[in-house]
Coordinates of C-alpha atoms in Angstrom, one line a residue:
X76 CA -0.1 0.0 0.1
X77 CA 2.6 2.6 1.2
X78 CA 4.5 1.2 -2.2
X79 CA 1.4 2.0 -4.3
X80 CA 0.8 5.5 -2.4
X81 CA 4.5 6.8 -3.3
X82 CA 4.1 5.7 -7.2
X83 CA 0.7 7.6 -7.3
X84 CA 2.7 10.5 -5.9
X85 CA 5.4 10.6 -8.3
X86 CA 2.7 10.3 -11.2
X87 CA 1.1 13.0 -10.1
X88 CA 4.1 14.9 -10.1
X89 CA 4.2 15.2 -14.4
X90 CA 0.1 15.6 -14.1
X91 CA 0.8 18.7 -11.8
X92 CA 3.3 20.4 -13.6
X93 CA 1.1 20.0 -17.3
X94 CA -2.0 21.3 -14.8
X95 CA 0.3 24.9 -13.9
X96 CA 1.7 24.8 -17.9
X97 CA -2.5 24.6 -19.0
X98 CA -3.5 27.3 -15.8
X99 CA -0.6 29.4 -17.1
X100 CA -1.4 29.2 -21.1
X101 CA -5.5 29.4 -20.2
X102 CA -4.6 32.9 -17.5
X103 CA -6.4 30.7 -14.8
X104 CA -3.3 30.3 -13.2
X105 CA -3.6 33.5 -11.1
X106 CA -6.9 31.6 -9.5
X107 CA -3.8 29.8 -8.4
X108 CA -1.6 32.4 -6.4
X109 CA -4.9 34.5 -5.2
X110 CA -6.2 30.9 -3.4
X111 CA -2.6 30.4 -1.9
X112 CA -2.8 34.5 -0.6
X113 CA -6.2 33.3 0.7
X114 CA -4.4 30.5 2.5
X115 CA -0.9 32.3 3.6
X116 CA -3.3 35.1 5.3
X117 CA -3.9 32.4 8.0
X118 CA -0.1 31.0 7.5
X119 CA 0.6 34.5 8.9
X120 CA -0.9 33.9 12.0
X121 CA 1.1 31.3 12.8
X122 CA 4.9 31.9 12.0
X123 CA 5.9 30.5 15.6
X124 CA 4.2 27.8 14.6
X125 CA 6.4 27.5 10.8
X126 CA 9.6 28.2 12.2
X127 CA 8.7 25.7 15.0
X128 CA 8.4 22.9 12.3
X129 CA 11.7 23.9 10.2
X130 CA 13.4 23.8 13.3
X131 CA 12.3 20.5 14.3
X132 CA 12.9 19.2 10.2
X133 CA 16.0 20.6 9.9
X134 CA 17.1 19.3 13.3
X135 CA 15.9 15.8 12.8
X136 CA 17.7 15.5 9.2
X137 CA 20.7 16.9 10.4
X138 CA 20.5 14.2 13.9
X139 CA 19.5 11.3 11.2
X140 CA 23.0 12.2 9.2
X141 CA 24.4 12.3 12.1
X142 CA 23.3 9.0 13.8
X143 CA 24.7 7.7 9.8
X144 CA 28.0 9.1 10.0
X145 CA 28.7 7.6 13.5
X146 CA 27.0 3.8 12.8
X147 CA 29.6 3.8 10.1
X148 CA 32.6 4.9 12.4
X149 CA 31.1 2.0 14.9
X150 CA 30.8 -0.7 12.1
X151 CA 34.6 0.3 11.4
X152 CA 35.4 0.0 14.8
X153 CA 33.9 -3.5 15.0
X154 CA 35.6 -4.8 11.9
X155 CA 38.5 -3.5 12.5
X156 CA 38.5 -5.7 16.1
X157 CA 39.7 -2.3 18.1
X158 CA 37.8 -3.2 21.1
X159 CA 39.0 -0.5 23.3
X160 CA 35.9 1.5 21.6
X161 CA 33.3 -0.9 22.2
X162 CA 32.6 0.9 25.1
X163 CA 31.8 4.0 23.3
X164 CA 30.0 1.7 20.8
X165 CA 27.9 1.2 23.3
X166 CA 27.4 4.3 24.9
X167 CA 26.8 5.8 21.5
X168 CA 24.4 3.4 20.4
X169 CA 22.4 3.7 23.7
X170 CA 22.1 7.4 23.7
X171 CA 21.4 7.6 19.7
X172 CA 18.7 5.3 20.7
X173 CA 17.2 6.9 23.8
X174 CA 17.4 10.1 22.3
X175 CA 15.8 9.4 18.8
X176 CA 12.9 7.6 21.2
X177 CA 12.7 11.1 23.3
X178 CA 12.9 13.5 20.5
X179 CA 9.8 11.5 18.5
X180 CA 7.7 11.5 21.0
X181 CA 8.0 15.3 22.2
X182 CA 7.7 16.2 18.5
X183 CA 4.8 13.8 17.7
X184 CA 3.0 15.5 21.2
X185 CA 3.6 18.8 20.0
X186 CA 2.7 18.4 16.2
X187 CA -0.3 16.9 17.3
X188 CA -1.3 19.6 19.5
X189 CA -0.7 22.1 17.0
X190 CA -2.4 20.4 14.2
X191 CA -5.6 20.2 15.6
X192 CA -5.2 24.1 17.6
X193 CA -5.1 25.2 14.1
X194 CA -7.0 23.3 12.0
X195 CA -9.8 24.1 15.1
X196 CA -8.9 27.9 14.6
X197 CA -9.4 28.1 10.7
X198 CA -12.4 25.7 11.2
X199 CA -14.4 27.7 13.6
X200 CA -13.2 31.3 11.8
X201 CA -15.0 29.3 8.6
X202 CA -17.8 28.1 10.5
X203 CA -18.6 31.9 11.7
X204 CA -18.2 32.9 8.0
X205 CA -20.5 30.4 6.8
X206 CA -23.3 30.8 9.4
X207 CA -23.3 34.5 8.4
X208 CA -24.2 33.9 4.8
X209 CA -26.8 35.2 2.8
X210 CA -29.7 32.5 3.2
X211 CA -30.4 32.2 -0.7
X212 CA -26.7 32.4 -1.7
X213 CA -25.6 29.1 0.6
X214 CA -28.9 27.3 0.3
X215 CA -27.0 26.7 -3.3
X216 CA -25.3 24.4 -2.1
X217 CA -26.5 21.3 -0.8
X218 CA -25.6 19.7 2.7
X219 CA -23.7 17.4 1.9
X220 CA -20.9 19.1 -0.6
X221 CA -20.7 22.2 2.7
X222 CA -19.8 19.5 5.0
X223 CA -16.9 17.9 2.4
X224 CA -16.0 21.3 2.1
X225 CA -16.2 22.0 6.3
X226 CA -14.2 18.9 6.8
X227 CA -12.0 17.6 4.0
X228 CA -10.9 20.5 2.5
X229 CA -10.7 22.9 5.5
X230 CA -8.6 19.8 7.2
X231 CA -6.2 20.1 3.4
X232 CA -5.7 24.1 3.5
X233 CA -5.1 24.0 7.7
X234 CA -2.6 21.4 7.3
X235 CA -0.6 23.3 4.3
X236 CA -1.3 26.4 5.4
X237 CA 1.4 25.2 8.0
X238 CA 3.8 22.7 6.8
X239 CA 3.7 23.4 3.0
X240 CA 6.6 26.3 3.3
X241 CA 8.2 24.2 6.1
X242 CA 8.0 21.2 3.8
X243 CA 10.1 22.5 0.8
X244 CA 12.8 24.1 3.2
X245 CA 13.1 20.4 5.0
X246 CA 12.8 18.5 1.8
X247 CA 15.4 20.9 0.2
X248 CA 18.1 21.0 3.1
X249 CA 17.6 16.4 3.3
X250 CA 18.5 16.1 -0.4
X251 CA 21.6 18.7 -0.7
X252 CA 22.7 17.4 2.7
X253 CA 22.5 14.0 2.0
X254 CA 24.0 14.8 -1.5
X255 CA 26.8 15.9 -0.1
X256 CA 27.4 13.8 2.8
X257 CA 28.1 10.8 -0.4
X258 CA 29.9 13.5 -2.3
X259 CA 32.4 13.9 0.9
X260 CA 33.3 10.7 0.6
X261 CA 33.2 9.3 -3.0
X262 CA 31.6 11.7 -6.0
X263 CA 31.2 8.7 -8.7
X264 CA 28.7 7.2 -5.8
X265 CA 26.8 10.8 -5.5
X266 CA 25.8 10.7 -8.8
X267 CA 24.7 7.3 -8.7
X268 CA 22.7 8.0 -6.0
X269 CA 21.6 10.8 -7.8
X270 CA 20.0 9.5 -10.7
X271 CA 18.1 7.0 -9.0
X272 CA 14.9 9.0 -8.2
X273 CA 14.9 10.8 -11.9
X274 CA 15.0 7.4 -13.3
X275 CA 12.5 6.2 -11.2
X276 CA 10.4 8.9 -12.0
X277 CA 10.8 9.2 -15.7
X278 CA 10.0 5.1 -16.0
X279 CA 6.7 5.4 -14.7
X280 CA 5.4 9.0 -16.3
X281 CA 4.0 6.6 -18.8
X282 CA 1.9 5.2 -16.3
X283 CA 0.2 8.7 -15.4
X284 CA -2.9 8.4 -17.6
X285 CA -3.6 4.6 -16.9
X286 CA -3.4 5.6 -13.0
X287 CA -5.4 8.0 -13.0
X288 CA -8.1 6.7 -14.5
X289 CA -8.5 3.7 -12.6
X290 CA -8.1 6.1 -9.0
X291 CA -11.1 8.5 -10.5
X292 CA -13.4 5.2 -11.5
X293 CA -13.0 3.8 -7.8
X294 CA -13.3 7.0 -6.3
X295 CA -16.7 7.2 -8.7
X296 CA -17.9 4.2 -7.5
X297 CA -16.9 4.8 -4.2
X298 CA -19.1 7.8 -3.3
X299 CA -22.3 6.0 -5.5
X300 CA -22.0 3.1 -3.0
X301 CA -22.0 5.5 0.1
X302 CA -24.9 7.7 -1.6
X303 CA -26.8 4.2 -1.7
X304 CA -25.8 3.5 1.4
X305 CA -26.9 7.0 3.1
X306 CA -30.5 7.1 0.9
X307 CA -31.2 3.6 2.1
X308 CA -30.6 3.9 6.3
X309 CA -32.2 7.3 6.0
X310 CA -35.0 6.2 4.5
X311 CA -35.3 2.9 6.5
X312 CA -38.8 3.8 7.9
X313 CA -40.5 3.5 4.0
X314 CA -38.4 1.0 2.7
X315 CA -39.7 -1.5 5.9
X316 CA -43.4 0.1 5.7
X317 CA -43.5 -1.2 2.0
X318 CA -41.8 -4.4 2.6
X319 CA -39.0 -3.9 -0.3
X320 CA -36.6 -4.8 2.1
X321 CA -35.0 -7.9 0.0
X322 CA -34.8 -5.7 -3.1
X323 CA -32.9 -3.1 -1.3
X324 CA -30.6 -6.2 0.4
X325 CA -30.4 -7.2 -3.6
X326 CA -29.1 -4.1 -5.0
X327 CA -26.7 -3.7 -2.0
X328 CA -25.1 -6.6 -3.7
X329 CA -24.8 -5.3 -6.8
X330 CA -23.4 -1.9 -5.6
X331 CA -20.4 -4.0 -3.8
X332 CA -20.0 -6.5 -6.9
X333 CA -19.2 -3.2 -8.7
X334 CA -17.2 -2.1 -6.5
X335 CA -15.0 -5.1 -5.6
X336 CA -14.3 -5.9 -9.7
X337 CA -13.7 -1.9 -10.4
X338 CA -11.1 -2.0 -6.8
X339 CA -9.6 -5.3 -8.1
X340 CA -8.6 -4.5 -11.6
X341 CA -7.1 -1.2 -9.8
X342 CA -5.2 -3.3 -7.6
X343 CA -4.2 -6.1 -10.3
X344 CA -2.8 -2.6 -12.1
X345 CA -1.0 -1.4 -9.1
X346 CA 0.2 -4.5 -8.4
X347 CA 2.1 -5.0 -12.2
X348 CA 3.0 -1.2 -11.9
X349 CA 4.3 -1.4 -8.6
X350 CA 6.4 -4.6 -9.8
X351 CA 8.1 -2.7 -12.8
X352 CA 9.2 0.0 -10.6
X353 CA 10.9 -2.1 -8.2
X354 CA 12.6 -4.3 -11.0
X355 CA 13.9 -0.7 -11.9
X356 CA 14.8 0.4 -8.6
X357 CA 16.1 -3.4 -7.7
X358 CA 18.4 -2.4 -11.2
X359 CA 19.6 0.7 -9.8
X360 CA 20.3 -0.4 -6.5
X361 CA 22.2 -3.5 -7.9
X362 CA 24.2 -0.7 -9.4
X363 CA 25.4 1.2 -6.0
X364 CA 26.0 -2.1 -4.7
X365 CA 28.3 -3.0 -7.4
X366 CA 29.8 -0.1 -7.5
X367 CA 30.0 -0.5 -3.4
X368 CA 31.5 -3.9 -3.8
X369 CA 33.7 -2.9 -6.3
X370 CA 35.8 -0.2 -3.9
X371 CA 35.2 -2.2 -1.1
X372 CA 37.4 -5.0 -2.8
X373 CA 40.0 -2.1 -4.2
X374 CA 40.3 -1.1 -0.4
X375 CA 38.7 2.1 -1.4
X376 CA 35.6 2.2 1.4
X377 CA 35.6 0.5 4.0
X378 CA 32.1 -1.7 5.4
X379 CA 31.1 1.1 7.2
X380 CA 31.2 3.4 4.6
X381 CA 29.6 1.0 2.1
X382 CA 26.4 0.9 4.2
X383 CA 26.8 4.5 4.5
X384 CA 26.7 4.7 0.9
X385 CA 23.5 1.9 0.1
X386 CA 21.5 3.6 3.4
X387 CA 22.0 7.7 2.2
X388 CA 21.2 6.4 -1.3
X389 CA 18.1 5.2 -0.3
X390 CA 17.5 8.6 2.0
X391 CA 18.0 10.8 -1.5
X392 CA 15.7 9.2 -3.5
X393 CA 13.3 9.6 -0.5
X394 CA 14.0 13.0 0.0
X395 CA 13.4 13.7 -4.2
X396 CA 10.4 12.1 -3.5
X397 CA 9.3 14.9 -0.8
X398 CA 10.7 17.5 -3.4
X399 CA 8.4 15.9 -5.8
X400 CA 4.9 16.1 -4.0
X401 CA 4.9 19.7 -3.3
X402 CA 3.6 20.2 -6.5
X403 CA 0.6 18.2 -6.4
X404 CA 0.1 19.3 -2.7
X405 CA 0.1 22.8 -4.3
X406 CA -2.5 22.0 -6.8
X407 CA -4.2 20.2 -4.4
X408 CA -4.0 23.2 -1.3
X409 CA -5.3 25.5 -4.5
X410 CA -8.2 23.5 -5.2
X411 CA -9.4 23.4 -1.4
X412 CA -8.8 26.2 -0.6
X413 CA -10.9 27.6 -4.0
X414 CA -13.9 25.7 -2.6
X415 CA -13.5 27.2 0.7
X416 CA -13.7 30.8 -0.4
X417 CA -16.2 30.1 -2.9
X418 CA -18.6 29.7 0.8
X419 CA -16.7 32.5 2.9
X420 CA -16.9 35.0 0.1
X421 CA -20.4 34.9 -0.6
X422 CA -22.8 38.1 0.4
X423 CA -23.0 38.1 4.1
X424 CA -26.5 38.5 6.0
X425 CA -27.8 42.4 6.1
X426 CA -27.6 43.8 9.7
X427 CA -28.7 46.7 10.6
X428 CA -26.9 48.7 13.0
X429 CA -29.0 49.8 16.2
X430 CA -31.5 46.7 16.0
X431 CA -30.2 45.9 19.9
X432 CA -31.9 49.2 20.8
X433 CA -35.6 47.4 20.6
X434 CA -34.7 45.0 23.2
X435 CA -36.2 47.5 25.7
X436 CA -39.7 47.0 24.0
X437 CA -39.4 43.5 23.9
X438 CA -42.2 43.1 27.1
X439 CA -44.8 45.6 25.3
X440 CA -44.6 43.2 22.1
X441 CA -44.2 44.5 18.5
X442 CA -45.9 45.1 15.2
X443 CA -44.8 43.1 12.0
X444 CA -45.3 44.3 8.6
X445 CA -45.3 43.9 4.9
X446 CA -46.0 46.6 2.8
X447 CA -46.1 46.5 -1.1
X448 CA -44.1 43.5 -1.4
X449 CA -42.7 42.1 -4.4
X450 CA -40.2 39.0 -4.2
X451 CA -39.0 36.5 -6.2
X452 CA -36.7 33.7 -5.2
X453 CA -35.6 33.3 -9.2
X454 CA -35.7 36.6 -11.1
X455 CA -38.9 36.5 -13.5
X456 CA -40.6 34.1 -11.2
X457 CA -42.7 36.0 -9.4
X458 CA -44.1 34.6 -5.8
X459 CA -45.4 37.8 -3.8
X460 CA -46.6 41.5 -6.0
X461 CA -47.7 44.0 -4.2
X462 CA -48.7 42.3 -0.7
X463 CA -49.6 43.9 2.5
X464 CA -49.9 42.2 6.0
X465 CA -50.1 43.3 9.5
X466 CA -49.6 41.7 13.2
X467 CA -49.8 43.0 16.1
X468 CA -49.3 42.2 20.0
X469 CA -52.1 40.5 21.1
X470 CA -53.1 38.9 18.5
X471 CA -53.2 35.3 16.3
X472 CA -52.9 36.0 12.7
X473 CA -53.2 33.8 10.6
X474 CA -51.8 33.1 6.9
X475 CA -53.9 30.6 4.5
X476 CA -53.3 29.0 1.2
X477 CA -52.8 25.8 -0.6
X478 CA -49.6 24.1 -0.4
X479 CA -46.8 26.0 -2.6
X480 CA -48.4 29.6 -2.7
X481 CA -45.7 31.3 -0.6
X482 CA -46.6 30.9 2.8
X483 CA -43.3 29.6 3.9
X484 CA -42.1 32.9 2.1
X485 CA -43.2 35.5 3.8
X486 CA -41.7 33.6 7.4
X487 CA -38.3 34.2 5.5
X488 CA -39.5 37.9 4.9
X489 CA -40.3 37.7 8.5
X490 CA -37.5 36.5 9.6
X491 CA -35.1 38.6 7.6
X492 CA -33.6 35.5 5.9
X493 CA -34.6 36.8 2.3
X494 CA -35.5 40.0 1.6
X495 CA -38.0 42.1 -0.8
X496 CA -37.4 43.3 -4.2
X497 CA -39.2 45.9 -3.4
X498 CA -41.4 47.0 -0.5
X499 CA -40.5 46.5 3.1
X500 CA -40.6 43.9 5.9
X501 CA -40.2 46.0 9.1
X502 CA -40.7 45.0 12.9
X503 CA -42.4 48.2 15.3
X504 CA -42.0 48.6 18.6
X505 CA -44.0 50.5 21.6
X506 CA -42.9 53.3 21.3
X507 CA -42.9 53.7 17.1
X508 CA -39.1 53.1 15.9
X509 CA -39.1 50.7 13.3
X510 CA -36.7 48.7 11.9
X511 CA -36.6 46.9 8.7
X512 CA -35.5 42.9 9.0
X513 CA -32.5 41.6 9.1
X514 CA -29.9 39.4 11.1
X515 CA -29.9 41.5 14.0
X516 CA -33.7 41.4 14.4
X517 CA -33.7 37.9 14.7
X518 CA -33.6 37.3 18.0
X519 CA -37.1 38.7 17.9
X520 CA -38.5 35.4 17.4
X521 CA -39.6 32.3 18.5
X522 CA -40.0 29.8 15.2
X523 CA -41.6 26.3 14.9
X524 CA -40.9 25.8 11.0
X525 CA -42.9 22.9 9.2
X526 CA -41.4 19.1 9.6
X527 CA -39.7 17.4 12.6
X528 CA -37.2 19.2 13.5
X529 CA -36.1 17.4 17.1
X530 CA -32.9 16.2 17.4
X531 CA -32.0 13.0 19.0
X532 CA -30.8 12.9 22.8
X533 CA -33.4 14.1 25.9
X534 CA -36.5 16.1 25.4
X535 CA -34.9 18.2 27.9
X536 CA -31.9 18.7 26.1
X537 CA -34.4 19.5 23.2
X538 CA -36.1 22.2 25.2
X539 CA -32.5 24.0 26.5
X540 CA -32.1 24.7 23.0
X541 CA -34.2 27.5 23.3
X542 CA -32.8 28.5 27.0
X543 CA -29.5 26.6 28.4
X544 CA -30.4 28.4 31.9
X545 CA -34.1 27.0 31.8
X546 CA -34.9 26.2 35.2
X547 CA -36.7 22.5 35.5
X548 CA -39.9 24.4 36.3
X549 CA -40.1 26.3 33.3
X550 CA -39.4 23.9 31.0
X551 CA -42.3 21.8 32.7
X552 CA -44.6 25.4 32.4
X553 CA -43.4 25.7 28.4
X554 CA -44.2 21.8 27.9
X555 CA -47.8 22.5 29.9
X556 CA -48.6 25.7 27.5
X557 CA -47.8 23.2 24.4
X558 CA -50.2 20.6 25.7
X559 CA -47.2 18.2 25.6
X560 CA -46.5 17.9 29.4
X561 CA -49.7 14.9 29.5
X562 CA -47.5 12.5 28.0
X563 CA -44.2 13.7 28.6
X564 CA -44.7 13.4 32.5
X565 CA -45.7 9.2 31.8
X566 CA -42.5 8.6 29.8
X567 CA -40.3 6.5 32.1
X568 CA -37.7 9.3 32.9
X569 CA -40.0 12.6 32.3
X570 CA -38.0 15.2 30.5
X571 CA -34.9 13.0 30.8
X572 CA -36.3 10.4 28.2
X573 CA -34.4 9.7 25.4
X574 CA -35.9 10.5 21.6
X575 CA -34.3 9.6 18.3
X576 CA -33.1 11.4 15.5
X577 CA -36.1 13.6 14.3
X578 CA -38.4 12.4 17.4
X579 CA -37.7 8.9 16.4
X580 CA -40.6 6.9 19.7
X581 CA -42.9 9.7 19.5
X582 CA -46.2 10.5 16.9
X583 CA -45.8 13.4 14.9
X584 CA -48.5 15.4 17.2
X585 CA -46.0 15.0 20.1
X586 CA -42.8 15.9 18.1
X587 CA -45.0 19.1 16.9
X588 CA -45.8 19.7 20.7
X589 CA -42.4 19.3 21.7
X590 CA -41.1 21.9 19.5
X591 CA -43.7 23.8 20.2
X592 CA -42.9 23.9 23.6
X593 CA -39.1 25.1 23.2
X594 CA -40.7 27.9 21.3
X595 CA -43.0 29.3 23.8
X596 CA -39.7 28.6 26.5
X597 CA -37.5 30.8 24.4
X598 CA -40.0 33.6 25.3
X599 CA -39.3 36.2 22.4
X600 CA -42.4 38.7 21.9
X601 CA -43.0 37.4 18.5
X602 CA -43.9 33.5 17.7
X603 CA -43.9 32.2 14.0
X604 CA -46.0 28.4 13.5
X605 CA -44.9 27.0 10.2
X606 CA -47.6 24.4 9.6
X607 CA -46.7 23.5 13.8
X608 CA -49.6 22.3 14.4
X609 CA -50.7 20.1 11.4
X610 CA -50.4 16.9 13.4
X611 CA -52.5 18.0 15.9
X612 CA -56.3 17.7 16.2
X613 CA -58.4 20.6 16.5
X614 CA -59.3 20.7 20.0
X615 CA -55.5 20.8 20.8
X616 CA -54.0 22.7 18.4
X617 CA -56.7 25.6 19.5
X618 CA -55.7 24.7 23.2
X619 CA -52.6 25.2 22.3
X620 CA -52.8 28.4 21.2
X621 CA -55.4 29.6 23.8
X622 CA -52.8 28.7 26.1
X623 CA -49.9 30.9 24.1
X624 CA -51.9 34.3 24.3
X625 CA -53.3 34.1 27.3
X626 CA -50.0 33.6 29.3
X627 CA -48.0 36.0 27.3
X628 CA -51.1 38.9 25.9
X629 CA -48.6 41.0 24.0
X630 CA -46.9 37.9 22.0
X631 CA -47.6 38.6 18.5
X632 CA -48.3 35.1 17.2
X633 CA -48.2 34.3 13.0
X634 CA -49.3 30.9 11.9
X635 CA -49.7 29.5 8.2
X636 CA -51.7 26.5 7.9
X637 CA -53.9 25.4 5.2
X638 CA -56.6 24.5 7.8
X639 CA -58.9 26.6 8.6
X640 CA -60.1 25.0 11.8
X641 CA -58.4 28.4 14.4
X642 CA -59.5 31.0 12.1
X643 CA -62.0 32.4 14.2
X644 CA -59.9 32.7 16.5
X645 CA -57.9 34.8 14.8
X646 CA -57.5 38.6 15.2
X647 CA -56.9 38.8 10.8
X648 CA -56.6 36.2 8.0
X649 CA -54.8 36.5 4.9
X650 CA -55.0 34.2 1.9
X651 CA -51.9 33.4 0.1
X652 CA -53.3 32.8 -3.3
X653 CA -51.8 33.8 -6.9
X654 CA -48.9 35.8 -6.0
X655 CA -51.4 37.8 -3.8
X656 CA -51.6 38.8 -0.2
X657 CA -55.6 39.6 0.7
X658 CA -57.1 39.7 4.3
X659 CA -60.4 38.6 4.8
X660 CA -63.6 39.8 5.9
X661 CA -64.6 38.8 9.1
X662 CA -67.6 37.1 7.2
X663 CA -65.1 35.3 4.6
X664 CA -62.9 33.7 7.8
X665 CA -66.1 32.5 9.1
X666 CA -67.6 31.1 6.6
X667 CA -64.1 29.0 5.7
X668 CA -64.1 27.8 9.2
X669 CA -68.0 26.7 8.7
X670 CA -67.0 24.9 5.5
X671 CA -64.0 23.5 7.4

């Protein structure tokens, strides 16, 4: 496996050089430079770490060369039967081994801490920027793609941000120092050792295209297999309910066979490649060994010198390989940096200075308004046109309409996740101060979205997402207001009962009531319920809404629904239809409620 990796690195070298040349010709090389400027913007924060790595690498390389030279003289002492030097031999050998063990352990420990800290720092910084990205812009990327960039690409960048420059310096130092050590003892041997790495590299260059194709096929098939596995487990309930488990078991084996066939083809190709390259390496090694025997036979060198030549000849080849790997790593890091930059350079959320000044009026409640709003996710495809809306403290206001008409879009406008093309969406305090919706007004809202939003963990942990320091009494009160305490208190461990991902172990209605309790616990001035009572029976739905308004008379409650069962509880009812938001009269609302 290790040999395969080394050969792949060699093959990547020429491929990377061709890529760099292509980039230079088509003018995109500037993108690589810009990507690396971005990487170095992080490197500048860790200058002591870079110096630390360089010093460790230079010291380790120097110590390794010194140990090899010492071994040469020790071998000469033994082969020369100079027993008076034996105590010195033992001291040097034991001391060298102990020092190497301690040095390696300390370096590994410090390097591990440094690497983790740097990765965490960069990841935390990128996380903050992604979280603050414009909602529409960030939603153009799939969750899987964002996670892959956030983990894999950041890991690549964080490691190379620190290691890339030290790697170049250390590899060059090792290559030059090793060459000079061999040259000091024999110039011809130095040339033979120097020639081994280029010979290996040139002999493997014709295999680049085929190896890359195999590697691409294996990665693609691995991704397809993982996609099948993830989708299967995510939709496990649906598969079981349709009784098609055997079908998916058969599909699993089919994907496994495809992956196995491609992997074995790649394995055979790798074996043949490894044999071919090993034969060349062996011939070069035999050449070095033969020349060493020739010199040894003629008395030009000692056994110790021969050992040094063979050992450092291999080291010279290894250091050359390290230098070769710099170009592929250079490109790989650039690609990862570019992928991350696409996320962190997305437009940021809108922040309006002074929004926090509204906080002192939270107890009085807030009025939420839309005025003459036009909105479209995609230019030319209007979702809302010339629409108005009002909801005041102490009111339950309903948004009704068929699915897909734009009710959830209005919620997003109110939360400041998206912004109107024309018109305004604002929040107004009791003193008449009006602020346009933005990221800094969002903390004034508690939101229960569509779908199941319960996370794996205890009921208590799910509730504390809204208020970490809430007392147990506050948790129970919120559950009671949401009509959830009646079933939670019957659970074996009450609020400390564990529930599975997406509320497994609870009914849809129970999961919705816990989500509503979480929003109530947040105790924000405005409560948004987006189809949040769809799984409740009519009586429970009405009771939950009545509890909310009764407990907090100044709370503004906005409900989206396609069920008009609670319309006679609402101060105002707006219908969303054909891109327009229209307020219904009391007669129209009453008629819809009676028809239901």
